[in-house]
mmCIF file of C-alpha atoms in Angstrom:
data_model
loop_
_atom_site.group_PDB
_atom_site.id
_atom_site.type_symbol
_atom_site.label_atom_id
_atom_site.label_comp_id
_atom_site.label_asym_id
_atom_site.label_seq_id
_atom_site.Cartn_x
_atom_site.Cartn_y
_atom_site.Cartn_z
ATOM 1 C CA MET C 1 -0.039 0.084 0.108
ATOM 2 C CA ASP C 2 1.096 3.444 -0.753
ATOM 3 C CA ALA C 3 1.080 6.577 1.938
ATOM 4 C CA ALA C 4 -2.616 7.573 0.854
ATOM 5 C CA GLY C 5 -3.840 3.755 1.647
ATOM 6 C CA GLY C 6 -3.993 2.849 -2.214
ATOM 7 C CA PRO C 7 -2.125 -0.077 -3.747
ATOM 8 C CA ARG C 8 1.668 0.244 -4.495
ATOM 9 C CA ARG C 9 2.213 1.462 -8.140
ATOM 10 C CA ILE C 10 5.532 1.359 -10.172
ATOM 11 C CA THR C 11 7.291 3.400 -12.517
ATOM 12 C CA LEU C 12 6.966 1.954 -15.756
ATOM 13 C CA THR C 13 10.081 1.397 -17.984
ATOM 14 C CA PRO C 14 9.494 0.673 -21.934
ATOM 15 C CA ALA C 15 9.883 -3.153 -21.205
ATOM 16 C CA ALA C 16 7.272 -2.630 -18.454
ATOM 17 C CA ARG C 17 4.989 -0.696 -20.701
ATOM 18 C CA ARG C 18 5.214 -3.779 -23.240
ATOM 19 C CA VAL C 19 4.314 -6.218 -20.570
ATOM 20 C CA LEU C 20 1.483 -3.810 -19.163
ATOM 21 C CA GLU C 21 0.123 -3.353 -22.875
ATOM 22 C CA ALA C 22 0.063 -6.985 -23.499
ATOM 23 C CA ALA C 23 -1.475 -7.718 -20.387
ATOM 24 C CA GLU C 24 -4.302 -5.160 -20.359
ATOM 25 C CA ARG C 25 -5.538 -6.846 -24.010
ATOM 26 C CA LEU C 26 -5.038 -10.356 -22.589
ATOM 27 C CA PHE C 27 -6.878 -9.702 -19.166
ATOM 28 C CA TYR C 28 -9.833 -7.927 -20.662
ATOM 29 C CA GLU C 29 -10.282 -10.312 -23.645
ATOM 30 C CA ARG C 30 -9.701 -13.753 -21.937
ATOM 31 C CA GLY C 31 -10.121 -13.096 -18.011
ATOM 32 C CA ILE C 32 -7.157 -12.508 -15.542
ATOM 33 C CA HIS C 33 -7.375 -15.995 -13.999
ATOM 34 C CA ALA C 34 -7.070 -17.294 -17.858
ATOM 35 C CA VAL C 35 -3.816 -15.505 -18.458
ATOM 36 C CA GLY C 36 -0.714 -16.688 -17.126
ATOM 37 C CA VAL C 37 2.756 -14.489 -16.888
ATOM 38 C CA ASP C 38 4.302 -16.968 -19.692
ATOM 39 C CA LEU C 39 1.723 -15.873 -22.204
ATOM 40 C CA ILE C 40 2.210 -12.099 -20.920
ATOM 41 C CA ALA C 41 5.857 -12.184 -21.402
ATOM 42 C CA ALA C 42 5.705 -13.867 -24.756
ATOM 43 C CA GLU C 43 3.127 -11.519 -25.929
ATOM 44 C CA ALA C 44 5.317 -8.631 -24.902
ATOM 45 C CA GLY C 45 8.479 -9.936 -26.247
ATOM 46 C CA VAL C 46 10.061 -10.341 -23.058
ATOM 47 C CA THR C 47 11.461 -12.773 -20.986
ATOM 48 C CA LYS C 48 9.539 -14.138 -17.797
ATOM 49 C CA LYS C 49 12.863 -13.153 -15.633
ATOM 50 C CA THR C 50 12.299 -9.224 -16.826
ATOM 51 C CA LEU C 51 8.490 -9.476 -16.141
ATOM 52 C CA TYR C 52 9.096 -10.253 -12.325
ATOM 53 C CA ASP C 53 11.927 -7.744 -12.406
ATOM 54 C CA ARG C 54 9.584 -5.135 -13.258
ATOM 55 C CA PHE C 55 6.430 -6.074 -11.624
ATOM 56 C CA SER C 56 7.325 -8.651 -9.075
ATOM 57 C CA SER C 57 4.262 -10.524 -9.147
ATOM 58 C CA LYS C 58 1.070 -11.158 -11.312
ATOM 59 C CA GLU C 59 -0.955 -9.356 -8.784
ATOM 60 C CA GLN C 60 1.010 -6.115 -9.342
ATOM 61 C CA ILE C 61 0.509 -6.505 -13.156
ATOM 62 C CA VAL C 62 -3.337 -6.703 -12.450
ATOM 63 C CA VAL C 63 -2.990 -3.604 -9.974
ATOM 64 C CA GLU C 64 -1.420 -1.676 -13.070
ATOM 65 C CA TYR C 65 -3.945 -2.981 -15.591
ATOM 66 C CA LEU C 66 -6.870 -1.749 -13.767
ATOM 67 C CA ALA C 67 -5.297 1.530 -12.495
ATOM 68 C CA ALA C 68 -4.410 2.474 -16.002
ATOM 69 C CA ARG C 69 -7.850 1.763 -17.183
ATOM 70 C CA ASP C 70 -9.443 3.703 -14.509
ATOM 71 C CA GLU C 71 -7.127 6.444 -15.226
ATOM 72 C CA ARG C 72 -8.118 6.291 -19.013
ATOM 73 C CA TRP C 73 -11.728 6.392 -18.216
ATOM 74 C CA ARG C 74 -11.594 9.381 -15.938
ATOM 75 C CA ALA C 75 -9.668 11.472 -18.679
ATOM 76 C CA PHE C 76 -12.417 10.269 -21.068
ATOM 77 C CA LEU C 77 -15.057 11.108 -19.176
ATOM 78 C CA ASP C 78 -13.752 14.617 -18.261
ATOM 79 C CA LEU C 79 -13.934 15.466 -22.100
ATOM 80 C CA TYR C 80 -17.634 14.727 -21.938
ATOM 81 C CA LEU C 81 -18.212 16.654 -18.646
ATOM 82 C CA ASP C 82 -16.403 19.499 -20.028
ATOM 83 C CA ALA C 83 -18.582 19.639 -23.244
ATOM 84 C CA ALA C 84 -21.790 19.132 -21.144
ATOM 85 C CA GLY C 85 -21.417 22.590 -19.535
ATOM 86 C CA PRO C 86 -22.115 23.502 -15.801
ATOM 87 C CA LYS C 87 -25.936 22.209 -15.499
ATOM 88 C CA PRO C 88 -26.016 19.050 -13.381
ATOM 89 C CA ALA C 89 -28.871 17.366 -15.246
ATOM 90 C CA ALA C 90 -26.940 17.777 -18.540
ATOM 91 C CA ARG C 91 -23.806 16.488 -16.896
ATOM 92 C CA VAL C 92 -25.374 13.432 -15.413
ATOM 93 C CA LEU C 93 -26.360 12.579 -19.036
ATOM 94 C CA ALA C 94 -23.067 13.303 -20.163
ATOM 95 C CA VAL C 95 -21.820 10.415 -18.066
ATOM 96 C CA PHE C 96 -23.803 8.063 -19.689
ATOM 97 C CA ASP C 97 -23.035 9.306 -23.035
ATOM 98 C CA ALA C 98 -19.281 8.908 -22.233
ATOM 99 C CA SER C 99 -19.906 5.377 -20.898
ATOM 100 C CA ARG C 100 -21.776 4.592 -24.261
ATOM 101 C CA ALA C 101 -18.972 5.839 -26.134
ATOM 102 C CA TRP C 102 -16.297 4.064 -24.162
ATOM 103 C CA ALA C 103 -18.224 0.916 -24.422
ATOM 104 C CA ALA C 104 -18.262 0.930 -27.967
ATOM 105 C CA GLU C 105 -14.484 1.783 -28.115
ATOM 106 C CA HIS C 106 -13.088 0.008 -25.098
ATOM 107 C CA GLY C 107 -15.723 -2.200 -23.776
ATOM 108 C CA SER C 108 -17.052 -4.990 -25.634
ATOM 109 C CA LYS C 109 -16.987 -7.117 -22.767
ATOM 110 C CA GLY C 110 -18.491 -5.019 -20.413
ATOM 111 C CA CYS C 111 -16.911 -3.016 -17.262
ATOM 112 C CA GLY C 112 -13.357 -4.249 -16.850
ATOM 113 C CA MET C 113 -13.634 -3.448 -13.106
ATOM 114 C CA VAL C 114 -16.682 -5.503 -12.637
ATOM 115 C CA ASN C 115 -15.498 -8.177 -14.660
ATOM 116 C CA ALA C 116 -12.243 -8.398 -12.499
ATOM 117 C CA HIS C 117 -14.132 -8.014 -9.605
ATOM 118 C CA ALA C 118 -15.734 -11.101 -10.401
ATOM 119 C CA GLU C 119 -12.350 -12.726 -10.235
ATOM 120 C CA ILE C 120 -10.850 -11.167 -7.399
ATOM 121 C CA SER C 121 -12.738 -12.627 -4.378
ATOM 122 C CA GLY C 122 -10.235 -11.956 -1.519
ATOM 123 C CA SER C 123 -10.332 -8.475 0.089
ATOM 124 C CA ALA C 124 -6.433 -8.791 0.531
ATOM 125 C CA HIS C 125 -5.586 -8.518 -3.184
ATOM 126 C CA PRO C 126 -3.944 -5.389 -3.855
ATOM 127 C CA ALA C 127 -6.194 -4.674 -6.884
ATOM 128 C CA ARG C 128 -9.374 -4.701 -4.918
ATOM 129 C CA SER C 129 -8.966 -1.190 -3.749
ATOM 130 C CA VAL C 130 -8.615 -0.090 -7.172
ATOM 131 C CA ILE C 131 -11.758 -1.656 -8.178
ATOM 132 C CA THR C 132 -13.896 -0.322 -5.260
ATOM 133 C CA GLY C 133 -12.198 2.875 -5.333
ATOM 134 C CA GLN C 134 -13.284 3.677 -8.760
ATOM 135 C CA LYS C 135 -16.860 2.734 -8.025
ATOM 136 C CA GLN C 136 -16.863 5.009 -5.057
ATOM 137 C CA TRP C 137 -15.753 7.597 -6.966
ATOM 138 C CA MET C 138 -18.390 7.207 -9.704
ATOM 139 C CA LEU C 139 -21.040 7.216 -6.813
ATOM 140 C CA ALA C 140 -19.556 10.251 -5.280
ATOM 141 C CA LEU C 141 -19.814 11.963 -8.908
ATOM 142 C CA PHE C 142 -23.630 10.890 -9.321
ATOM 143 C CA THR C 143 -24.189 12.144 -5.813
ATOM 144 C CA ASP C 144 -22.508 15.573 -6.098
ATOM 145 C CA LEU C 145 -24.380 16.008 -9.603
ATOM 146 C CA ALA C 146 -27.432 15.179 -8.038
ATOM 147 C CA GLY C 147 -26.772 17.747 -5.247
ATOM 148 C CA GLY C 148 -26.933 20.598 -7.935
ATOM 149 C CA ILE C 149 -30.750 19.370 -8.587
ATOM 150 C CA THR C 150 -32.128 18.539 -5.089
ATOM 151 C CA GLN C 151 -30.221 18.776 -2.032
ATOM 152 C CA GLU C 152 -32.182 16.783 0.310
ATOM 153 C CA GLY C 153 -32.606 14.113 -2.306
ATOM 154 C CA ALA C 154 -28.991 13.881 -3.516
ATOM 155 C CA GLY C 155 -27.992 10.674 -1.764
ATOM 156 C CA ARG C 156 -31.032 8.654 -3.003
ATOM 157 C CA LEU C 157 -30.808 10.022 -6.572
ATOM 158 C CA GLY C 158 -27.060 9.520 -6.648
ATOM 159 C CA LYS C 159 -27.534 5.831 -5.747
ATOM 160 C CA THR C 160 -30.464 5.495 -8.406
ATOM 161 C CA LEU C 161 -28.229 6.796 -11.107
ATOM 162 C CA MET C 162 -25.249 4.563 -10.101
ATOM 163 C CA LEU C 163 -27.472 1.609 -10.149
ATOM 164 C CA LEU C 164 -28.800 2.744 -13.663
ATOM 165 C CA HIS C 165 -25.452 3.110 -14.858
ATOM 166 C CA GLU C 166 -23.639 0.205 -13.377
ATOM 167 C CA GLY C 167 -26.717 -2.222 -14.287
ATOM 168 C CA ALA C 168 -26.476 -0.998 -18.052
ATOM 169 C CA LEU C 169 -22.570 -1.614 -18.048
ATOM 170 C CA VAL C 170 -23.362 -5.401 -16.772
ATOM 171 C CA ALA C 171 -26.180 -5.696 -19.271
ATOM 172 C CA HIS C 172 -23.927 -4.417 -22.056
ATOM 173 C CA GLY C 173 -21.230 -6.896 -21.150
ATOM 174 C CA LEU C 174 -23.641 -9.584 -21.284
ATOM 175 C CA ASP C 175 -25.079 -8.480 -24.753
ATOM 176 C CA MET C 176 -28.713 -8.987 -23.257
ATOM 177 C CA PHE C 177 -30.467 -6.489 -25.374
ATOM 178 C CA ALA C 178 -29.426 -3.582 -28.016
ATOM 179 C CA ASP C 179 -28.110 -0.329 -26.397
ATOM 180 C CA PRO C 180 -28.710 -0.794 -22.668
ATOM 181 C CA ILE C 181 -26.606 2.139 -21.811
ATOM 182 C CA GLY C 182 -28.929 4.378 -24.062
ATOM 183 C CA ARG C 183 -32.027 2.782 -22.144
ATOM 184 C CA ALA C 184 -30.574 3.626 -18.979
ATOM 185 C CA ARG C 185 -30.018 7.069 -20.133
ATOM 186 C CA GLU C 186 -33.589 7.461 -21.124
ATOM 187 C CA GLU C 187 -34.445 6.225 -17.396
ATOM 188 C CA ALA C 188 -31.935 8.730 -15.937
ATOM 189 C CA CYS C 189 -33.829 11.569 -17.764
ATOM 190 C CA ALA C 190 -37.241 10.418 -16.390
ATOM 191 C CA PHE C 191 -35.615 10.575 -12.870
ATOM 192 C CA LEU C 192 -33.593 13.836 -13.195
ATOM 193 C CA ALA C 193 -37.235 15.548 -14.650
ATOM 194 C CA ALA C 194 -38.867 14.029 -11.545
ATOM 195 C CA ALA C 195 -36.379 15.365 -9.149
ATOM 196 C CA GLU C 196 -36.128 18.902 -11.045
ATOM 197 C CA ARG C 197 -40.055 18.956 -10.632
ATOM 198 C CA SER C 198 -40.032 18.020 -6.884
ATOM 199 C CA ALA C 199 -37.215 20.565 -6.322
ATOM 200 C CA THR C 200 -39.223 23.419 -7.605
ATOM 201 C CA GLN C 201 -42.346 22.444 -5.827
ATOM 202 C CA ARG C 202 -40.612 22.854 -2.410
#
């Protein structure tokens, strides 16, 4: 753990970057447990010794994979939030728009964090805090945006939006029906409109 309570991170050398790029693709496409370090090293064009010299363990590779994916998602989302302007409702919908675009470009198998959580059962795994940290951050974002619409109901509305968002990501990964994130966005619109009406009537 680092001083802030998060998992230890490493400085990536060129060889480590190749390892991470290979691991990111393999972990997302095949699953964490299904991919061994031998395959990662082969795909990265490095020896197994080099892999362990840079990362020390497969667990550390998983940490770096998830942390890097989270960083890319937050930067991607920031673009949509910036474009949405200051109105809280528009910013909430921008989250769904960002997720829809991200899923089309980077998430054919659903949310990488949710998928990883299904494989990481123990609370002692160093990557667990990356997964829960991202979801806590998303809930805080929705709650903060909801507070711009309804102060009294911000917590409830934030949780509702989070449930819509996360459920849509799972439905997308399972390919349950067409455009689940777009459908979740429509439902979010309805909740936001109801919250705005309620706030103006007080």
